[in-house]
PDB file of C-alpha atoms in Angstrom:
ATOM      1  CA  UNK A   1     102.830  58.536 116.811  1.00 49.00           C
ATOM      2  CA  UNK A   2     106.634  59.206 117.031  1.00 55.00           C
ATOM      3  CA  UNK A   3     106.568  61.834 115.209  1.00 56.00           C
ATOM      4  CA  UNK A   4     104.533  64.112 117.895  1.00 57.00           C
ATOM      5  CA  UNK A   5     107.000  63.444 120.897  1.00 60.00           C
ATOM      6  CA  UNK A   6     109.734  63.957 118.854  1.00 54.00           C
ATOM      7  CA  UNK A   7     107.803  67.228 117.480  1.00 50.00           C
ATOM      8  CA  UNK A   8     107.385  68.384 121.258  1.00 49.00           C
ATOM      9  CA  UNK A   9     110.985  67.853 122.042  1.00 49.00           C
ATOM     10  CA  UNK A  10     112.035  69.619 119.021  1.00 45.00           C
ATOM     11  CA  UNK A  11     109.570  72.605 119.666  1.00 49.00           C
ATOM     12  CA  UNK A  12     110.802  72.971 123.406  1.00 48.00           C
ATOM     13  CA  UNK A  13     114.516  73.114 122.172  1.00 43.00           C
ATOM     14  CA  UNK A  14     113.572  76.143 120.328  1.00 43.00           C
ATOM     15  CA  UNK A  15     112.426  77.757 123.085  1.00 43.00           C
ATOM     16  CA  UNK A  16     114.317  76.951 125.584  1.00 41.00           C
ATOM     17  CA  UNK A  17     117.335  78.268 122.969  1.00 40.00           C
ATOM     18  CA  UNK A  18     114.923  81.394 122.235  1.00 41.00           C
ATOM     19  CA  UNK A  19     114.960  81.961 125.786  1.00 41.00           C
ATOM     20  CA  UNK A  20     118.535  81.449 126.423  1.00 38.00           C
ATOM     21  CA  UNK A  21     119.333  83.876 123.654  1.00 37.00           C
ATOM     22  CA  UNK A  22     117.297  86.826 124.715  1.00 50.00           C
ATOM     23  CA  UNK A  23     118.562  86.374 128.685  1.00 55.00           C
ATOM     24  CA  UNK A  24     121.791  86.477 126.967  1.00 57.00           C
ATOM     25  CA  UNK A  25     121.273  89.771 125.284  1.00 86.00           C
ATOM     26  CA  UNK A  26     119.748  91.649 127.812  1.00 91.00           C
ATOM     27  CA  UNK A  27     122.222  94.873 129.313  1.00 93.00           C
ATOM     28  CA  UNK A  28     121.473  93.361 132.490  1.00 97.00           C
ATOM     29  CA  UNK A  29     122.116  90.582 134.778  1.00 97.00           C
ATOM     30  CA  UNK A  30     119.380  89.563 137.424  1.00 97.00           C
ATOM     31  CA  UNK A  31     119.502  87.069 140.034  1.00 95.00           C
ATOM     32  CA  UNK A  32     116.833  84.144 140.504  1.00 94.00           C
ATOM     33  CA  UNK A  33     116.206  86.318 143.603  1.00 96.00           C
ATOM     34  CA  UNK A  34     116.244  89.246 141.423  1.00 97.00           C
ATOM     35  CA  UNK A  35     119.428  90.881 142.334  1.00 97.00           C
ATOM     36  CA  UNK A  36     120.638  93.346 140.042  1.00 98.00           C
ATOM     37  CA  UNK A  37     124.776  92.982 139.368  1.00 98.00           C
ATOM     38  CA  UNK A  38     126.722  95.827 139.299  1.00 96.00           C
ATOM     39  CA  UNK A  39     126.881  97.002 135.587  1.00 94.00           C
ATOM     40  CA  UNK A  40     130.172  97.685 134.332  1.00 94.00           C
ATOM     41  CA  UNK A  41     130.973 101.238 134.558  1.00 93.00           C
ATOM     42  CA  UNK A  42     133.230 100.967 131.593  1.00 93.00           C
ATOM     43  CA  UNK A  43     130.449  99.447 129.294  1.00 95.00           C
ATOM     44  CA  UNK A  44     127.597 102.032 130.719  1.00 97.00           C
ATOM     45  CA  UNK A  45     129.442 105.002 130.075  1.00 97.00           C
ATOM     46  CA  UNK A  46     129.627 103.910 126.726  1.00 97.00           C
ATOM     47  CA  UNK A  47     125.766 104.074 126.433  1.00 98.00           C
ATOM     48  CA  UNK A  48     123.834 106.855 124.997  1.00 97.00           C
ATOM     49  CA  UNK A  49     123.910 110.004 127.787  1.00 97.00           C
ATOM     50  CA  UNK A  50     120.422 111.392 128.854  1.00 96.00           C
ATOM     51  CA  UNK A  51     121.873 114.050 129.903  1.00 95.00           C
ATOM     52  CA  UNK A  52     123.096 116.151 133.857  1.00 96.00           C
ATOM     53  CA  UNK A  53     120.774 117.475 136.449  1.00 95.00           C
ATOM     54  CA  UNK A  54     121.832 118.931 139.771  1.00 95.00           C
ATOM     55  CA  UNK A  55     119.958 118.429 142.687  1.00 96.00           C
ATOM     56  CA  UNK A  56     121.158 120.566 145.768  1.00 94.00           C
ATOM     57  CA  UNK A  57     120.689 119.778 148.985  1.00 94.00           C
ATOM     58  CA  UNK A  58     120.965 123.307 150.207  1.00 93.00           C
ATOM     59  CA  UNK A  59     118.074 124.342 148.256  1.00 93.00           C
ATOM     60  CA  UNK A  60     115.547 121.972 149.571  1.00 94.00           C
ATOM     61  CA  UNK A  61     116.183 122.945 152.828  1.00 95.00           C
ATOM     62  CA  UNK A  62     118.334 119.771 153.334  1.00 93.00           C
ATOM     63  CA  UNK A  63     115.617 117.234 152.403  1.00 95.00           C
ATOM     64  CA  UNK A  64     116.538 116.436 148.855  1.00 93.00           C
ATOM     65  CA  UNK A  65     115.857 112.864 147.986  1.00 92.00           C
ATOM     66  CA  UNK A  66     119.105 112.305 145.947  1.00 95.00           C
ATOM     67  CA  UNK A  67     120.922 115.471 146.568  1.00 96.00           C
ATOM     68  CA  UNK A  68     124.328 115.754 144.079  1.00 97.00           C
ATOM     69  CA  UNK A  69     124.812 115.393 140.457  1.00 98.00           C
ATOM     70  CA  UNK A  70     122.622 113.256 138.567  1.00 97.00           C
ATOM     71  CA  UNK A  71     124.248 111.493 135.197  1.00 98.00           C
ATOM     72  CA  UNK A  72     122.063 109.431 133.194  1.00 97.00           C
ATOM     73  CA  UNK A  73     122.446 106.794 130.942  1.00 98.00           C
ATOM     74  CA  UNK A  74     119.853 104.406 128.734  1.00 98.00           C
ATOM     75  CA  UNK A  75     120.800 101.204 127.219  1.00 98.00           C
ATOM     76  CA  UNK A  76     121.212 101.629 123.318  1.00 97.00           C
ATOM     77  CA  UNK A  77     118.288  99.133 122.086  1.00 97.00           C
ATOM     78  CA  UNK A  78     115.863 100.866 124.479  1.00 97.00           C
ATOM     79  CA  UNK A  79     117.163 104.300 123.351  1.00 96.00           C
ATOM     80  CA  UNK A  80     116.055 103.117 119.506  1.00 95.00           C
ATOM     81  CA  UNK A  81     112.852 101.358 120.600  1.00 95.00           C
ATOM     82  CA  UNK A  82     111.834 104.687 122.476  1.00 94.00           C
ATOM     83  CA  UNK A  83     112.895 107.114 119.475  1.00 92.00           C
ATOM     84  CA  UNK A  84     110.992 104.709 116.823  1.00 92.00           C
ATOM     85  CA  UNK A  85     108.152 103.125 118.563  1.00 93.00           C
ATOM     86  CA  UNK A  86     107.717 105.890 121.674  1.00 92.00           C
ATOM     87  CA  UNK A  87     108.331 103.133 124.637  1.00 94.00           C
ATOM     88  CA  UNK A  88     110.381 101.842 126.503  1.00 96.00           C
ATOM     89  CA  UNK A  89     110.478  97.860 125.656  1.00 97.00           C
ATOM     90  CA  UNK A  90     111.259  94.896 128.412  1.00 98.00           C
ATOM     91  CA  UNK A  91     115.163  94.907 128.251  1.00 98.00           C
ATOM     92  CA  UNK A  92     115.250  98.348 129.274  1.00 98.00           C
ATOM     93  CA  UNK A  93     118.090  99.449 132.154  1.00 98.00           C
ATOM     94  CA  UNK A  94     118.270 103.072 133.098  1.00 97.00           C
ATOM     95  CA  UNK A  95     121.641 104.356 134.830  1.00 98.00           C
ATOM     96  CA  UNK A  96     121.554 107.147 136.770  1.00 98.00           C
ATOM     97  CA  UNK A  97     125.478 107.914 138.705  1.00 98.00           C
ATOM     98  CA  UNK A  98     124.102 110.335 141.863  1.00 98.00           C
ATOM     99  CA  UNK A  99     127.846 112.366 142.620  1.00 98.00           C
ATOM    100  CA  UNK A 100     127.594 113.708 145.910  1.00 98.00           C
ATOM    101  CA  UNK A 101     128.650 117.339 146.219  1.00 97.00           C
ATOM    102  CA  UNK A 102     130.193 119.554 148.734  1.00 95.00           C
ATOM    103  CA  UNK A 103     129.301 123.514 148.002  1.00 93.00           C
ATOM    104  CA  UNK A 104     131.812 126.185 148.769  1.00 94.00           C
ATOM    105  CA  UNK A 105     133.502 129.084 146.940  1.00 95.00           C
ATOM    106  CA  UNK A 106     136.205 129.259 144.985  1.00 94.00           C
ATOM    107  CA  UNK A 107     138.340 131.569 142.319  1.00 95.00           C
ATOM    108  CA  UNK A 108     135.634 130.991 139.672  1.00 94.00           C
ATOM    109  CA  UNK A 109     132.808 131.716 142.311  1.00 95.00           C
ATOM    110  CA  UNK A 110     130.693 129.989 144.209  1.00 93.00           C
ATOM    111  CA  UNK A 111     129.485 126.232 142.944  1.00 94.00           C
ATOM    112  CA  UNK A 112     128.778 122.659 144.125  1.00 95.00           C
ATOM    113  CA  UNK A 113     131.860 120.244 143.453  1.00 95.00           C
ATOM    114  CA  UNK A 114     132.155 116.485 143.558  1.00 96.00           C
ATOM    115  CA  UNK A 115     133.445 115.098 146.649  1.00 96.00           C
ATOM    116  CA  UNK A 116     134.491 111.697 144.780  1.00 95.00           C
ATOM    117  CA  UNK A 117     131.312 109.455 146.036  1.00 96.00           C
ATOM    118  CA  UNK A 118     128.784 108.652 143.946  1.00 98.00           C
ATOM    119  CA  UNK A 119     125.514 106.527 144.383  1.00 98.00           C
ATOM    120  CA  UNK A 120     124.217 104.188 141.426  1.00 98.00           C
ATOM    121  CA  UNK A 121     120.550 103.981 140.567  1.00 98.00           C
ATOM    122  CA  UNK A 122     119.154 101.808 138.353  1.00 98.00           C
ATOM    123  CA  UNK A 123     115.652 101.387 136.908  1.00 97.00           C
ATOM    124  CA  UNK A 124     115.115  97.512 134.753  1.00 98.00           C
ATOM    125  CA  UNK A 125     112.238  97.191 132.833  1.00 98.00           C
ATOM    126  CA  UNK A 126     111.208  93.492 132.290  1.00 98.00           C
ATOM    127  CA  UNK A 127     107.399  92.588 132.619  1.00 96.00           C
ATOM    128  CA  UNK A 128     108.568  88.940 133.381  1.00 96.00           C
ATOM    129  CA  UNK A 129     110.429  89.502 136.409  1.00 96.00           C
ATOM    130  CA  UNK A 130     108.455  92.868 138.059  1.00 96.00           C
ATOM    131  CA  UNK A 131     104.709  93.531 138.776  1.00 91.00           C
ATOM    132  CA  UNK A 132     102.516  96.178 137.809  1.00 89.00           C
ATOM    133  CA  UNK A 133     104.208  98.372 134.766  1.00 91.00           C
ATOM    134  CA  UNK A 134     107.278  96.261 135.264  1.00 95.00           C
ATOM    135  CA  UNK A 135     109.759  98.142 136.160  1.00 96.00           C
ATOM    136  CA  UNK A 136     112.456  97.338 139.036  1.00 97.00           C
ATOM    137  CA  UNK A 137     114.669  99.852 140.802  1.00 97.00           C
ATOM    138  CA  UNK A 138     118.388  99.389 142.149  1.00 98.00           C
ATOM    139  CA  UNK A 139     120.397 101.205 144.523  1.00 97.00           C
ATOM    140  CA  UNK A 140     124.394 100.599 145.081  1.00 97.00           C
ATOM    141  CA  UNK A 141     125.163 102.847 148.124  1.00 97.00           C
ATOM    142  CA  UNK A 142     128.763 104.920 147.375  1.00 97.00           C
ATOM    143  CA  UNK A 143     129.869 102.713 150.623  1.00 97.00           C
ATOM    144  CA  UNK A 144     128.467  99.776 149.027  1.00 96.00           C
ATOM    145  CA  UNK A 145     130.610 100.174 145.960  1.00 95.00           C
ATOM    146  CA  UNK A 146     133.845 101.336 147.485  1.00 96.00           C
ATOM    147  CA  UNK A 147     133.655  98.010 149.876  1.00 96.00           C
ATOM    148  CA  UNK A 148     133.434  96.010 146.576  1.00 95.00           C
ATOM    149  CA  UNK A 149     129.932  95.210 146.473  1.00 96.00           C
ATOM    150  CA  UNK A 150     128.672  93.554 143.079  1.00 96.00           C
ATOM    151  CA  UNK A 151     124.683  93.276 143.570  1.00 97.00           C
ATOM    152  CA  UNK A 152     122.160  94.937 144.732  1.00 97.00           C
ATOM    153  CA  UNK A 153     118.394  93.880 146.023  1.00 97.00           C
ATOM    154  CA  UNK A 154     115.609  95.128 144.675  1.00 97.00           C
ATOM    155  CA  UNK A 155     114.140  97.843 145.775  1.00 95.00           C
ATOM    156  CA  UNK A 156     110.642  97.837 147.961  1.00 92.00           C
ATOM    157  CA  UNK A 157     108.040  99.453 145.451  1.00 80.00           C
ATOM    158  CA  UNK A 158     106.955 101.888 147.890  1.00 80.00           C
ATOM    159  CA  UNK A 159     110.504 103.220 148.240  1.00 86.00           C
ATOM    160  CA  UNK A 160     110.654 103.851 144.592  1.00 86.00           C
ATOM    161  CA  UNK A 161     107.639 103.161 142.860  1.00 79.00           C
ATOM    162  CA  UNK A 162     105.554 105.762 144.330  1.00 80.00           C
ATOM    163  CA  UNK A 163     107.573 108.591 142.914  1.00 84.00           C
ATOM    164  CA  UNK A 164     108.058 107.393 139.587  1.00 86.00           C
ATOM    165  CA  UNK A 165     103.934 106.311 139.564  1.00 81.00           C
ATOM    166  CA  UNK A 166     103.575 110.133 140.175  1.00 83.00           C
ATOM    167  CA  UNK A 167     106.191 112.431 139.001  1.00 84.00           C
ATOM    168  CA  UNK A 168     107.442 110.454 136.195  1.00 86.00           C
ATOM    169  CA  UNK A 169     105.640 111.822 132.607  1.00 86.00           C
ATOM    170  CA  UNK A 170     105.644 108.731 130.729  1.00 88.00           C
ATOM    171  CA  UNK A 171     106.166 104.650 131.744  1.00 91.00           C
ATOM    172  CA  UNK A 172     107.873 105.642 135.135  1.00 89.00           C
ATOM    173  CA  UNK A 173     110.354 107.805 133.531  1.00 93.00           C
ATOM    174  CA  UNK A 174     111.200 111.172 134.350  1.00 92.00           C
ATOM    175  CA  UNK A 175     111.452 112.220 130.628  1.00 90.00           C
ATOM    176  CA  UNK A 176     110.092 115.325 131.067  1.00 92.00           C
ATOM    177  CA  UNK A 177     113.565 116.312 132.563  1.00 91.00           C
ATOM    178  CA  UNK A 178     115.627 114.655 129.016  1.00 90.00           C
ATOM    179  CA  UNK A 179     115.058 116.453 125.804  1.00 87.00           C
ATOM    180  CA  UNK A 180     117.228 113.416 124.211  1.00 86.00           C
ATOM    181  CA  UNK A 181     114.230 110.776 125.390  1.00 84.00           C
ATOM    182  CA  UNK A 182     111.384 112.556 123.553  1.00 76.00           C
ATOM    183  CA  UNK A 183     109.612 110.652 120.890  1.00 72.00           C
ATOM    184  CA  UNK A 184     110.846 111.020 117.384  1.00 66.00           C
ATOM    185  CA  UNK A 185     107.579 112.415 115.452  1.00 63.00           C
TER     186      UNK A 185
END
């Protein structure tokens, strides 16, 4: 008879250190009230890159939903998972840096050149913590970050959701637009 409590209190150690151990190893930090902190710019940018888009504002007659430069970065376990296995796994935190452009001419021609802010996006994937396909999506305004802002709520599913339920190709991400994120065959 002693042995079975002392089984149970063995058995829940081991999870609750199992537990522990994967929180711990996630790219990501998330609040009980599922606040997303501010990822360390240093680390990310360390991370595989997706790859550049450019999004002008100009050219959707000023109603571009993220107008600027778009970097993007994936977390390097969920880069491997996707390349060998074709999916993105729970523990998955897509960064996308949104630098905000001015367009004008200069001696190389005309362009679109950073004006210094940038936006940070950032789509989590952990079935635990978000409903439906479970992914959650993070937004850290360029005034958000220059006043020293560390986390950020999560986003209302219609706000994001909606457009990565429709336009996304695979699992809510846009991978049609990242030649680096196809499947290995």
């Amino acid at each position: 008879m002693k042995r079975t409590p002392m089984f149970a209190v063995c058995a829940a150690c081991v999870l609750l250190l199992g537990a522990w151990q994967t929180a711990a190893n996630l790219p990501y930090e998330l609040s009980g009230s599922k606040q997303l902190t501010l990822p360390d710019v240093t680390e990310y940018r360390q991370w595989p890159y997706m790859g550049t888009s450019m999004v002008p504002n100009d050219k959707n007659n000023g109603k571009a939903i993220f107008p600027g430069i778009h970097t993007v970065y994936i977390n390097p376990r969920a880069l491997r998972m996707r390349r060998e296995k074709g999916i993105f796994p729970d523990g998955t935190i897509i960064l996308m840096e949104n630098h905000h452009v001015t367009v004008r001419e200069a001696e190389s021609g005309f362009g679109y050149f950073t004006t210094g802010g940038m936006d940070l996006l950032a789509a989590v994937k952990d079935r635990r913590q978000f409903d439906g396909e479970g992914w959650g999506y993070y937004f850290f305004a360029d005034r958000e970050l220059k006043a020293g802002k560390k986390l950020a709520d999560l986003q209302p599913a219609a706000s994001c959701r909606s457009c990565h339920q429709v336009g996304a190709a695979e699992d809510q991400v846009f991978t049609q637009y990242y030649p680096s994120l196809k499947k290995e065959p």
